[in-house]
Amino acid sequence: MVLEATMICIDNSEWMRNGDYTPSRFQAQADAVNLICGAKTQSNPENTVGILTMAGKGVRVLTTPTTDLGKLLACMHGLEMGGEMNIASAIQIAQLALKHRQNKNQRQRIIVFAGSPIKYDKKMLESIGKKLKKSSVSLDIVDFGEEDEGKPEKLEALLTAVNNNDSSHIVHIPPGPNALSDVLISTPVFTGDGEGGSGFVAAGPVAVSDFDFGVDPNIDPELALALRVSMEEERARQEAAAKRAAEEGSSQNKGDEQSSKSQDTTMADTTGATAATDAAEPMSEVDALLQQAIALSMQTPASDSAVRDTDMSEANNEDQDLAAALQMSMQEGEKDSSGQMDMSEVLEDQAFVSSVLASLPGVDPNDPSVKDLLASLHGKSESADQKKDEEKAPKDDEK
Amino acid sequence: MSSTATATATAAPTASAIQRSQVDLVDFIDWSGVECLNQNSAHSIANALKQGYREDDGLNVESDADEQLLVYIPFLQVVKLHSLAVKGPEEEGILVNFLCTCPKTVKLYSNREHMGFSNVNDFPPSDTVEFSAENIQAGKPVVLKYVKFQNVRSVTIFIEDNQSGGDVTKVQKIAFFGTTVETTDMKGLKKIEDH
């Protein structure tokens, strides 16, 4: 996770047309570069990467160090091969580009893809290396492609001149069945001195093994099967509840609330083993809401009724998870049947329920289906109703 | 130019360089920003700057790839620099001038951030000090051009070469003397709490 600015020097000389790396040297190099850009930007969001080409008409900087991965990948398109690689100027220009980086706290690193023969002599490379070392720039060299006499020795000499505390690396990749990028992933070029990149590499296999329930069926098939079965049962129950709720005539909003509330309820079902009868199912959404209200009311004293109404609607829309949690905690404390009984007593208070329903956006208390629902409830005492209403409101205030 | 600098440096009353009210500015160095290019990682700049390390004769800062060193020292507040003391390791023997790894030419740049070896020659130094072998081994403070260092937020020390002309320069102590300028300490500012 070290904060770093990197300049990648790409070899786009004529030697890159060769096909000894599949599909071509240039393509293999491009893949590797894309991977490196991704790895660097991922390991630290403030890392910057820039790209320059070494051959062609001359050394050309495609992008100065930037955090924008899209820009980096885009400038790899449409690159043309030709000419000869000029490694000395390329490294010096890369050093200059790094010197003018915006964030001076970043460490400096140059990655060179040396795929074609090097026409400079060892001394020249060593003096370049020394300059890099003086300015504390690290250098990674990827020696691939053309196997020229003396090329590995020259690059090794360059590396020794630059190397300070093992912050610079060299990788020799001969042509073979493995892709260039695959070989590179395991090297320090990617893993960055042993840290950082290992996170990127680890993310790969973890992401791949993303099973539905976080359990590998290969490891524990019975558990995976049990989880899948219970999930399907849940889904079936939810659909049934949703259907029944839809029948009772709801607007879109209430439907949303109900489906989410029924989700909450079914969650409560699985954890708290509620004996929910069919008749109780349609009421369960309102149950959740009311239980939340009661829980709130258990706590602090009175306030405004207008506030209460708006608070209730907010509570409807926002606190469905809270409602579920409250419901679960309520149910743990008391018997399931008695819980239901309390609910039905509260529901019996028509005035209370209609005020609640009125505050629900989109619910019209005059709707026949709603009226039917209310008709199934008995009345309750006014005083208890008012007390509950008052106590509800401050709870919502606290939120 | 350098000869006149030498003349003023060695002829100046170095004994009275530490005058009344000139303090050692080591306490005002902003350690988080101190940088040294081309230092040997085993012998870092802290050996020459920090209280305690710099008094230890065995601890030096050494150069790495070649004999030059570039040290950047920011200060916690604006200071005026009066004099500079540089001490190199003592070398015994007749060939002291040939073996001495102590710095010779030292250039100072005030208020220039993030200099590199490539742009040290791009602008003139605020002051140049050329040490003789005896001076630098004694580590006596040398008076600087005070007028050039009136408003210093940071100073960059460029050690260009050493006495022997060899590949490694060693410095045992670098100390600045001067005074502070009244500056608001931003860390001391506290937000007034609203009621």
Coordinates of C-alpha atoms in Angstrom, one line a residue:
Chain A
M1 CA 0.0 0.0 0.0
V2 CA 2.9 2.3 -0.5
L3 CA 2.1 5.6 -2.1
E4 CA 3.9 5.6 -5.4
A5 CA 4.0 7.4 -8.7
T6 CA 4.9 5.0 -11.5
M7 CA 6.0 5.6 -15.1
I8 CA 5.7 2.6 -17.4
C9 CA 8.0 2.6 -20.5
I10 CA 6.6 0.5 -23.3
D11 CA 8.7 -1.0 -26.1
N12 CA 6.8 -0.4 -29.4
S13 CA 9.7 -1.1 -31.7
E14 CA 9.7 -3.4 -34.8
W15 CA 10.9 -6.3 -32.7
M16 CA 7.5 -6.4 -31.0
R17 CA 5.8 -7.8 -34.1
N18 CA 7.3 -11.2 -33.3
G19 CA 4.9 -14.0 -32.3
D20 CA 7.0 -15.9 -29.8
Y21 CA 4.7 -14.7 -27.1
T22 CA 1.0 -15.3 -27.9
P23 CA -0.6 -13.6 -29.6
S24 CA 2.3 -11.2 -30.3
R25 CA 5.0 -9.7 -28.2
F26 CA 3.3 -6.3 -28.3
Q27 CA -0.1 -7.7 -27.3
A28 CA 1.4 -9.7 -24.4
Q29 CA 3.2 -6.5 -23.3
A30 CA 0.0 -4.5 -23.5
D31 CA -1.9 -7.1 -21.4
A32 CA 0.9 -6.9 -18.8
V33 CA 0.8 -3.2 -18.7
N34 CA -3.0 -3.1 -18.2
L35 CA -2.7 -5.5 -15.3
I36 CA 0.0 -3.4 -13.7
C37 CA -2.0 -0.2 -14.1
G38 CA -4.9 -2.0 -12.4
A39 CA -2.8 -3.4 -9.6
K40 CA -1.1 -0.1 -8.8
T41 CA -4.2 2.0 -8.7
Q42 CA -6.0 -0.7 -6.7
S43 CA -3.3 -1.1 -4.0
N44 CA -3.5 2.6 -3.1
P45 CA -6.2 4.9 -4.5
E46 CA -3.7 7.8 -4.5
N47 CA -1.2 6.0 -6.7
T48 CA -0.6 7.5 -10.0
V49 CA 0.6 5.8 -13.2
G50 CA 1.9 7.3 -16.4
I51 CA 2.9 5.7 -19.7
L52 CA 5.4 6.5 -22.4
T53 CA 6.6 4.7 -25.5
M54 CA 10.2 4.2 -26.1
A55 CA 10.4 3.6 -29.9
G56 CA 8.5 5.0 -32.8
K57 CA 9.6 8.4 -34.0
G58 CA 11.0 9.1 -30.6
V59 CA 10.2 8.8 -26.9
R60 CA 6.7 10.0 -26.4
V61 CA 4.8 10.4 -23.2
L62 CA 1.3 9.1 -23.6
T63 CA 0.0 10.1 -20.2
T64 CA 1.6 11.8 -17.3
P65 CA 1.1 10.1 -13.9
T66 CA -2.6 9.9 -13.3
T67 CA -5.0 8.0 -11.1
D68 CA -7.5 7.5 -13.9
L69 CA -7.4 3.9 -14.9
G70 CA -9.7 4.5 -17.8
K71 CA -7.4 7.0 -19.3
L72 CA -4.5 4.6 -18.9
L73 CA -6.3 1.7 -20.6
A74 CA -7.5 4.0 -23.4
C75 CA -4.1 5.2 -24.3
M76 CA -2.9 1.6 -24.8
H77 CA -5.2 1.5 -27.8
G78 CA -4.0 2.4 -31.3
L79 CA -0.4 2.2 -30.5
E80 CA 1.8 1.6 -33.6
M81 CA 5.0 -0.4 -33.7
G82 CA 8.1 0.8 -35.4
G83 CA 11.5 2.2 -35.0
E84 CA 14.0 1.3 -32.4
M85 CA 13.9 1.5 -28.6
N86 CA 15.8 4.3 -27.0
I87 CA 16.1 3.2 -23.5
A88 CA 18.4 5.9 -22.2
S89 CA 16.3 8.8 -23.2
A90 CA 13.2 7.0 -22.2
I91 CA 14.4 6.5 -18.6
Q92 CA 15.5 10.1 -18.3
I93 CA 12.2 11.4 -19.7
A94 CA 10.4 9.1 -17.3
Q95 CA 12.5 10.5 -14.4
L96 CA 11.6 14.0 -15.5
A97 CA 7.9 13.1 -15.7
L98 CA 8.1 11.8 -12.1
K99 CA 9.9 14.8 -10.9
H100 CA 7.0 16.9 -11.9
R101 CA 4.4 14.8 -10.3
Q102 CA 1.7 16.6 -8.4
N103 CA 2.0 14.8 -5.1
K104 CA 5.5 15.1 -3.9
N105 CA 4.9 12.6 -1.2
Q106 CA 4.7 9.7 -3.6
R107 CA 7.7 7.5 -4.1
Q108 CA 9.1 7.3 -7.6
R109 CA 9.2 4.2 -9.7
I110 CA 9.9 3.4 -13.4
I111 CA 9.0 0.1 -15.0
V112 CA 10.8 -0.7 -18.3
F113 CA 9.7 -3.3 -20.7
A114 CA 12.9 -4.2 -22.6
G115 CA 11.9 -6.3 -25.5
S116 CA 14.4 -5.4 -28.2
P117 CA 18.2 -5.2 -28.3
I118 CA 19.9 -2.4 -26.3
K119 CA 22.3 -0.4 -28.3
Y120 CA 23.8 1.5 -25.3
D121 CA 26.8 0.3 -23.5
K122 CA 27.0 -0.7 -19.9
K123 CA 28.8 2.4 -18.7
M124 CA 26.0 4.7 -20.1
L125 CA 23.4 2.5 -18.4
E126 CA 25.3 2.5 -15.1
S127 CA 25.5 6.3 -15.1
I128 CA 21.8 6.5 -15.8
G129 CA 21.2 4.1 -12.9
K130 CA 23.3 6.2 -10.6
K131 CA 21.3 9.3 -11.4
L132 CA 18.2 7.4 -10.6
K133 CA 19.6 6.2 -7.4
K134 CA 20.6 9.7 -6.4
S135 CA 17.1 11.0 -6.9
S136 CA 15.7 7.9 -5.1
V137 CA 13.8 6.5 -8.0
S138 CA 13.3 2.8 -8.1
L139 CA 13.4 0.8 -11.3
D140 CA 11.8 -2.4 -12.4
I141 CA 13.0 -4.0 -15.5
V142 CA 11.1 -6.7 -17.5
D143 CA 13.5 -8.4 -19.8
F144 CA 11.6 -10.3 -22.5
G145 CA 11.4 -10.6 -26.2
E146 CA 14.6 -10.5 -28.2
E147 CA 17.4 -12.4 -26.6
D148 CA 20.4 -10.3 -27.5
E149 CA 24.0 -11.0 -26.6
G150 CA 24.9 -9.0 -23.5
K151 CA 21.4 -7.7 -23.0
P152 CA 20.9 -9.5 -19.7
E153 CA 24.2 -8.3 -18.4
K154 CA 23.6 -4.8 -19.3
L155 CA 20.2 -4.8 -17.6
E156 CA 21.7 -6.4 -14.6
A157 CA 24.4 -3.7 -14.4
L158 CA 21.7 -1.1 -14.7
L159 CA 19.8 -2.7 -11.9
T160 CA 22.8 -2.8 -9.6
A161 CA 23.5 0.8 -10.2
V162 CA 19.9 1.8 -9.3
N163 CA 19.2 -0.7 -6.6
N164 CA 18.9 0.8 -3.2
N165 CA 17.7 -1.6 -0.5
D166 CA 16.1 -4.0 -2.9
S167 CA 13.5 -1.6 -4.0
S168 CA 14.4 -2.3 -7.7
H169 CA 13.9 -5.6 -9.5
I170 CA 14.6 -7.3 -12.7
V171 CA 12.6 -10.1 -14.3
H172 CA 13.8 -12.2 -17.2
I173 CA 10.9 -13.8 -19.1
P174 CA 11.9 -16.2 -21.9
P175 CA 9.2 -17.1 -24.5
G176 CA 7.1 -20.0 -23.4
P177 CA 3.6 -21.4 -23.0
N178 CA 2.6 -19.0 -20.2
A179 CA 1.4 -15.6 -20.9
L180 CA 3.7 -12.7 -20.1
S181 CA 1.2 -11.3 -17.6
D182 CA 0.8 -14.5 -15.8
V183 CA 4.5 -14.8 -15.2
L184 CA 4.7 -11.2 -14.1
I185 CA 1.9 -11.5 -11.5
S186 CA 4.1 -13.7 -9.3
T187 CA 7.1 -11.4 -9.5
P188 CA 8.0 -8.4 -7.3
V189 CA 7.1 -6.1 -10.2
F190 CA 3.5 -6.8 -9.3
T191 CA 3.8 -7.6 -5.7
G192 CA 5.8 -4.4 -5.0
D193 CA 8.5 -5.5 -2.5
G194 CA 6.4 -8.2 -1.1
E195 CA 3.4 -6.3 0.0
G196 CA 0.5 -4.5 -1.7
G197 CA 0.3 -6.7 -4.7
S198 CA -0.2 -9.7 -2.7
G199 CA -3.5 -8.1 -1.7
F200 CA -4.4 -7.8 -5.3
V201 CA -3.5 -11.3 -6.1
A202 CA -5.4 -12.6 -3.1
A203 CA -8.5 -10.7 -4.1
G204 CA -8.5 -12.8 -7.3
P205 CA -9.1 -16.2 -5.8
V206 CA -11.4 -14.8 -3.1
A207 CA -13.6 -13.1 -5.6
V208 CA -13.7 -16.3 -7.7
S209 CA -15.0 -18.4 -4.8
D210 CA -18.1 -16.3 -4.2
F211 CA -20.7 -18.8 -3.6
D212 CA -24.3 -17.9 -2.9
F213 CA -24.3 -18.5 0.8
G214 CA -20.7 -18.0 1.6
V215 CA -20.3 -21.7 2.0
D216 CA -18.4 -23.8 -0.4
P217 CA -20.6 -26.7 -1.4
N218 CA -17.4 -28.7 -1.9
I219 CA -16.5 -28.2 1.7
D220 CA -19.8 -28.6 3.4
P221 CA -22.5 -29.8 1.0
E222 CA -25.1 -30.5 3.6
L223 CA -24.9 -27.0 5.1
A224 CA -25.1 -25.5 1.6
L225 CA -28.1 -27.6 0.8
A226 CA -29.9 -26.7 4.0
L227 CA -29.3 -23.0 3.5
R228 CA -30.6 -23.2 -0.1
V229 CA -33.7 -25.1 1.0
S230 CA -34.5 -22.6 3.8
M231 CA -33.9 -19.7 1.4
E232 CA -36.4 -21.1 -1.0
E233 CA -39.0 -21.7 1.7
E234 CA -38.6 -18.1 2.7
R235 CA -39.1 -16.9 -0.8
A236 CA -42.2 -19.0 -1.1
R237 CA -43.6 -17.7 2.1
Q238 CA -42.8 -14.1 1.1
E239 CA -44.6 -14.5 -2.2
A240 CA -47.7 -15.9 -0.5
A241 CA -47.7 -13.0 2.0
A242 CA -47.2 -10.5 -0.7
K243 CA -50.1 -11.9 -2.7
R244 CA -52.4 -11.8 0.3
A245 CA -51.4 -8.3 1.1
A246 CA -51.9 -7.2 -2.5
E247 CA -55.4 -8.6 -2.3
E248 CA -56.3 -6.3 0.6
G249 CA -56.0 -3.4 -1.7
S250 CA -52.9 -1.4 -1.4
S251 CA -51.3 1.5 -3.2
Q252 CA -47.9 1.1 -4.5
N253 CA -46.3 2.6 -1.4
K254 CA -48.1 0.4 1.0
G255 CA -47.3 -2.5 -1.2
D256 CA -43.6 -1.7 -0.9
E257 CA -43.8 -1.3 2.8
Q258 CA -45.7 -4.5 3.1
S259 CA -43.4 -6.5 1.0
S260 CA -40.4 -5.3 3.0
K261 CA -42.3 -5.6 6.2
S262 CA -43.3 -9.1 5.3
Q263 CA -39.6 -9.7 4.6
D264 CA -38.9 -8.5 8.1
T265 CA -41.6 -10.6 9.5
T266 CA -40.4 -13.7 7.7
M267 CA -37.0 -13.0 9.0
A268 CA -38.5 -12.8 12.5
D269 CA -40.2 -16.0 11.7
T270 CA -37.1 -17.9 10.9
T271 CA -35.3 -16.6 14.0
G272 CA -38.0 -16.3 16.5
A273 CA -40.2 -19.2 15.5
T274 CA -43.4 -17.3 15.5
A275 CA -46.5 -19.3 15.1
A276 CA -48.0 -17.1 12.5
T277 CA -51.4 -18.2 11.3
D278 CA -52.8 -17.4 7.9
A279 CA -55.1 -14.8 9.3
A280 CA -52.3 -13.1 11.2
E281 CA -50.1 -12.9 8.0
P282 CA -51.8 -9.8 6.5
M283 CA -51.7 -8.1 9.8
S284 CA -48.0 -8.8 10.3
E285 CA -46.9 -5.8 8.4
V286 CA -49.0 -3.6 10.5
D287 CA -47.8 -5.6 13.5
A288 CA -44.3 -4.7 12.8
L289 CA -45.1 -1.0 12.7
L290 CA -47.2 -1.1 15.8
Q291 CA -44.7 -3.1 17.7
Q292 CA -42.2 -0.5 16.9
A293 CA -44.6 2.1 18.1
I294 CA -45.1 0.3 21.3
A295 CA -41.4 -0.2 21.9
L296 CA -40.9 3.5 21.3
S297 CA -43.7 4.3 23.7
M298 CA -42.1 2.2 26.4
Q299 CA -39.4 4.7 26.6
T300 CA -39.9 8.5 26.9
P301 CA -42.7 11.0 27.5
A302 CA -45.1 13.1 25.5
S303 CA -45.1 15.5 22.6
D304 CA -46.9 16.9 19.6
S305 CA -49.5 14.9 17.7
A306 CA -48.6 16.4 14.4
V307 CA -45.1 15.5 15.0
R308 CA -46.3 12.1 15.8
D309 CA -48.0 11.6 12.5
T310 CA -45.1 12.7 10.4
D311 CA -42.8 10.7 12.6
M312 CA -44.9 7.7 12.1
S313 CA -44.8 8.0 8.3
E314 CA -41.1 8.5 8.5
A315 CA -40.9 5.5 10.7
N316 CA -42.8 3.5 8.1
N317 CA -40.5 4.3 5.3
E318 CA -37.2 4.2 7.1
D319 CA -37.2 2.0 10.1
Q320 CA -38.4 -1.2 8.7
D321 CA -35.2 -2.9 9.7
L322 CA -35.6 -1.3 13.1
A323 CA -39.2 -2.5 13.2
A324 CA -38.0 -6.0 12.5
A325 CA -35.3 -5.9 15.1
L326 CA -37.7 -4.5 17.7
Q327 CA -40.2 -7.2 16.7
M328 CA -37.7 -9.9 17.2
S329 CA -36.6 -8.6 20.5
M330 CA -40.2 -8.3 21.6
Q331 CA -40.9 -11.8 20.6
E332 CA -38.0 -13.2 22.4
G333 CA -39.3 -11.9 25.6
E334 CA -42.9 -13.0 25.4
K335 CA -44.9 -16.0 24.2
D336 CA -45.8 -15.9 20.5
S337 CA -49.4 -16.2 21.0
S338 CA -49.6 -13.6 23.7
G339 CA -47.6 -11.3 21.5
Q340 CA -50.2 -11.8 18.8
M341 CA -52.9 -11.2 21.3
D342 CA -51.4 -7.9 22.3
M343 CA -51.2 -6.9 18.8
S344 CA -54.8 -7.7 18.1
E345 CA -55.8 -5.7 21.2
V346 CA -54.0 -2.7 19.8
L347 CA -55.5 -3.3 16.4
E348 CA -58.9 -3.4 18.0
D349 CA -58.7 0.3 18.6
Q350 CA -60.2 1.5 15.4
A351 CA -59.4 5.1 15.8
F352 CA -55.8 4.4 16.5
V353 CA -55.4 2.1 13.6
S354 CA -57.2 4.4 11.2
S355 CA -54.9 7.3 12.3
V356 CA -51.9 5.1 11.7
L357 CA -53.2 4.1 8.3
A358 CA -54.1 7.6 7.5
S359 CA -50.5 8.6 8.1
L360 CA -49.3 6.0 5.7
P361 CA -48.8 7.7 2.4
G362 CA -51.1 6.5 -0.2
V363 CA -53.5 4.6 2.0
D364 CA -57.0 5.8 1.9
P365 CA -58.9 4.9 5.1
N366 CA -62.1 5.0 3.0
D367 CA -60.8 2.2 0.8
P368 CA -63.2 -0.7 1.1
S369 CA -60.5 -3.2 1.7
V370 CA -59.0 -1.2 4.4
K371 CA -62.4 -0.8 6.0
D372 CA -62.8 -4.5 5.9
L373 CA -59.6 -4.9 7.7
L374 CA -60.6 -2.5 10.3
A375 CA -63.9 -4.1 10.7
S376 CA -62.2 -7.3 11.8
L377 CA -60.7 -5.6 14.8
H378 CA -62.4 -4.7 18.0
G379 CA -62.4 -1.3 19.7
K380 CA -60.0 -0.4 22.5
S381 CA -59.9 2.2 25.2
E382 CA -59.2 5.7 24.1
S383 CA -56.9 6.5 26.9
A384 CA -54.5 3.7 26.2
D385 CA -54.6 4.7 22.6
Q386 CA -53.6 8.3 23.3
K387 CA -50.9 7.3 25.7
K388 CA -49.4 5.1 23.1
D389 CA -49.6 7.8 20.5
E390 CA -47.9 10.3 22.7
E391 CA -45.1 8.0 23.6
K392 CA -44.5 7.1 20.0
A393 CA -43.7 10.6 19.0
P394 CA -40.6 11.2 21.2
K395 CA -39.1 8.0 20.1
D396 CA -39.2 9.2 16.6
D397 CA -37.7 12.5 17.7
E398 CA -34.8 10.6 19.2
K399 CA -34.1 9.1 15.8
Chain B
M1 CA 33.1 34.5 -5.9
S2 CA 33.8 31.5 -3.8
S3 CA 37.1 33.0 -2.7
T4 CA 35.5 36.0 -1.3
A5 CA 33.0 33.8 0.4
T6 CA 35.9 31.8 1.9
A7 CA 37.5 35.0 3.0
T8 CA 34.5 36.2 4.8
A9 CA 33.8 32.8 6.2
T10 CA 37.2 32.1 7.7
A11 CA 38.1 35.7 8.6
A12 CA 34.8 36.4 10.4
P13 CA 35.0 36.2 14.1
T14 CA 33.8 32.6 14.4
A15 CA 34.2 32.6 18.1
S16 CA 31.5 35.2 18.6
A17 CA 29.3 33.6 16.0
I18 CA 27.1 32.3 18.7
Q19 CA 26.1 35.7 20.0
R20 CA 23.5 36.5 22.5
S21 CA 20.1 35.7 21.3
Q22 CA 21.2 33.3 18.5
V23 CA 19.8 30.0 19.4
D24 CA 20.4 26.5 18.0
L25 CA 17.5 26.0 15.6
V26 CA 17.4 22.2 16.0
D27 CA 14.2 22.6 18.0
F28 CA 12.5 24.3 15.2
I29 CA 13.1 21.8 12.5
D30 CA 10.0 20.2 11.1
W31 CA 11.2 16.6 11.2
S32 CA 8.3 15.2 9.1
G33 CA 9.6 17.1 6.1
V34 CA 13.3 16.6 6.3
E35 CA 14.7 14.8 3.3
C36 CA 18.1 13.9 2.1
L37 CA 18.9 12.7 -1.4
N38 CA 21.8 10.4 -2.1
Q39 CA 22.2 9.4 1.5
N40 CA 23.4 5.9 2.4
S41 CA 20.4 4.3 4.1
A42 CA 22.5 3.0 6.9
H43 CA 23.8 6.4 7.7
S44 CA 21.0 8.8 7.4
I45 CA 20.6 12.5 7.8
A46 CA 19.2 12.1 11.3
N47 CA 22.7 11.2 12.5
A48 CA 23.8 14.7 11.6
L49 CA 20.8 16.8 12.6
K50 CA 19.2 15.3 15.6
Q51 CA 20.1 16.3 19.1
G52 CA 22.2 13.6 20.6
Y53 CA 23.0 11.9 17.4
R54 CA 25.0 14.8 16.0
E55 CA 27.1 15.0 19.2
D56 CA 28.1 11.3 18.8
D57 CA 31.3 11.2 16.8
G58 CA 30.6 7.7 15.6
L59 CA 27.3 8.6 13.9
N60 CA 27.6 10.2 10.4
V61 CA 25.5 10.8 7.4
E62 CA 27.2 9.3 4.4
S63 CA 26.6 9.8 0.7
D64 CA 25.8 6.9 -1.4
A65 CA 26.2 6.8 -5.2
D66 CA 28.6 9.7 -5.3
E67 CA 30.0 12.4 -3.1
Q68 CA 27.1 14.9 -3.3
L69 CA 24.4 15.3 -0.8
L70 CA 21.2 17.3 -1.0
V71 CA 19.5 18.0 2.3
Y72 CA 16.1 19.7 2.6
I73 CA 15.2 21.1 6.0
P74 CA 11.8 22.8 6.6
F75 CA 11.3 24.7 9.8
L76 CA 8.2 24.8 12.0
Q77 CA 8.1 28.6 11.7
V78 CA 9.9 31.4 10.0
V79 CA 13.4 31.9 11.2
K80 CA 16.4 34.0 10.5
L81 CA 19.6 32.1 10.0
H82 CA 22.8 33.6 11.4
S83 CA 25.4 30.9 11.2
L84 CA 26.0 27.4 10.2
A85 CA 28.2 24.8 11.9
V86 CA 29.3 21.7 9.9
K87 CA 31.5 19.1 11.4
G88 CA 33.1 16.3 9.6
P89 CA 34.7 13.2 11.0
E90 CA 38.2 13.5 12.2
E91 CA 40.8 11.8 10.2
E92 CA 44.2 11.1 11.7
G93 CA 47.4 11.0 9.8
I94 CA 49.6 13.0 7.5
L95 CA 47.4 12.5 4.5
V96 CA 44.5 14.2 6.1
N97 CA 43.8 16.4 3.1
F98 CA 43.8 13.5 0.8
L99 CA 41.6 11.2 2.8
C100 CA 39.3 13.6 4.4
T101 CA 35.7 12.9 3.6
C102 CA 34.4 16.1 5.1
P103 CA 32.4 18.5 3.0
K104 CA 34.2 21.2 1.1
T105 CA 31.8 23.3 -0.8
V106 CA 28.4 23.8 0.7
K107 CA 25.7 25.8 -1.0
L108 CA 22.6 27.0 0.8
Y109 CA 19.2 27.7 -0.9
S110 CA 16.5 29.3 1.2
N111 CA 12.8 28.7 0.6
R112 CA 13.2 26.4 -2.3
E113 CA 11.1 23.2 -2.1
H114 CA 11.8 19.8 -3.6
M115 CA 15.1 20.5 -5.3
G116 CA 16.8 17.8 -7.2
F117 CA 20.4 17.3 -8.3
S118 CA 19.3 18.4 -11.8
N119 CA 18.2 21.8 -10.8
V120 CA 20.7 22.8 -8.2
N121 CA 22.5 24.8 -10.9
D122 CA 19.4 26.4 -12.2
F123 CA 19.4 29.2 -9.7
P124 CA 22.1 30.9 -7.6
P125 CA 22.5 29.8 -4.0
S126 CA 21.6 32.2 -1.2
D127 CA 25.0 31.6 0.2
T128 CA 28.1 29.4 -0.5
V129 CA 30.5 28.3 2.1
E130 CA 33.8 26.7 1.4
F131 CA 35.4 24.9 4.3
S132 CA 39.0 24.2 4.9
A133 CA 40.0 20.9 6.4
E134 CA 40.8 22.3 9.8
N135 CA 37.6 24.3 10.0
I136 CA 35.4 21.5 9.2
Q137 CA 37.0 19.1 11.5
A138 CA 36.6 21.5 14.3
G139 CA 33.1 22.2 13.4
K140 CA 33.1 25.9 14.3
P141 CA 30.1 27.9 13.2
V142 CA 30.5 30.0 10.2
V143 CA 28.6 33.2 9.8
L144 CA 26.3 33.4 6.8
K145 CA 25.0 36.3 4.8
Y146 CA 22.5 37.3 7.3
V147 CA 20.6 39.5 4.9
K148 CA 19.8 36.6 2.6
F149 CA 18.3 34.5 5.4
Q150 CA 15.8 36.9 6.9
N151 CA 12.7 35.1 6.1
V152 CA 13.5 31.4 6.0
R153 CA 10.8 28.7 5.9
S154 CA 13.0 26.0 4.7
V155 CA 16.6 25.6 3.7
T156 CA 18.3 23.3 1.2
I157 CA 21.9 22.3 1.8
F158 CA 23.8 21.1 -1.3
I159 CA 27.1 19.5 -0.4
E160 CA 28.9 19.6 -3.7
D161 CA 32.2 18.0 -3.0
N162 CA 34.5 16.9 -0.2
Q163 CA 38.0 17.6 0.9
S164 CA 39.6 14.6 -0.6
G165 CA 37.7 14.4 -3.8
G166 CA 36.7 10.8 -3.1
D167 CA 33.4 9.1 -3.7
V168 CA 32.0 9.3 -0.2
T169 CA 31.2 12.4 1.8
K170 CA 30.7 12.0 5.5
V171 CA 29.1 14.6 7.8
Q172 CA 28.9 14.3 11.5
K173 CA 27.0 17.3 12.5
I174 CA 25.0 20.1 10.8
A175 CA 23.6 22.8 13.0
F176 CA 22.0 26.2 12.3
F177 CA 22.0 29.1 14.6
G178 CA 19.7 32.0 14.4
T179 CA 16.5 33.6 15.7
T180 CA 12.9 33.0 15.2
V181 CA 10.5 35.5 13.8
E182 CA 7.1 36.0 15.5
T183 CA 4.9 33.6 13.6
T184 CA 1.4 32.3 14.4
D185 CA 1.7 28.7 15.4
M186 CA -1.2 27.2 13.5
K187 CA -1.4 24.3 15.8
G188 CA -2.0 26.5 18.7
L189 CA -5.1 28.1 17.2
K190 CA -8.2 26.7 18.7
K191 CA -11.6 27.1 17.4
I192 CA -13.9 29.2 19.6
E193 CA -16.7 26.9 20.6
D194 CA -20.1 28.1 19.6
H195 CA -22.7 27.9 22.3

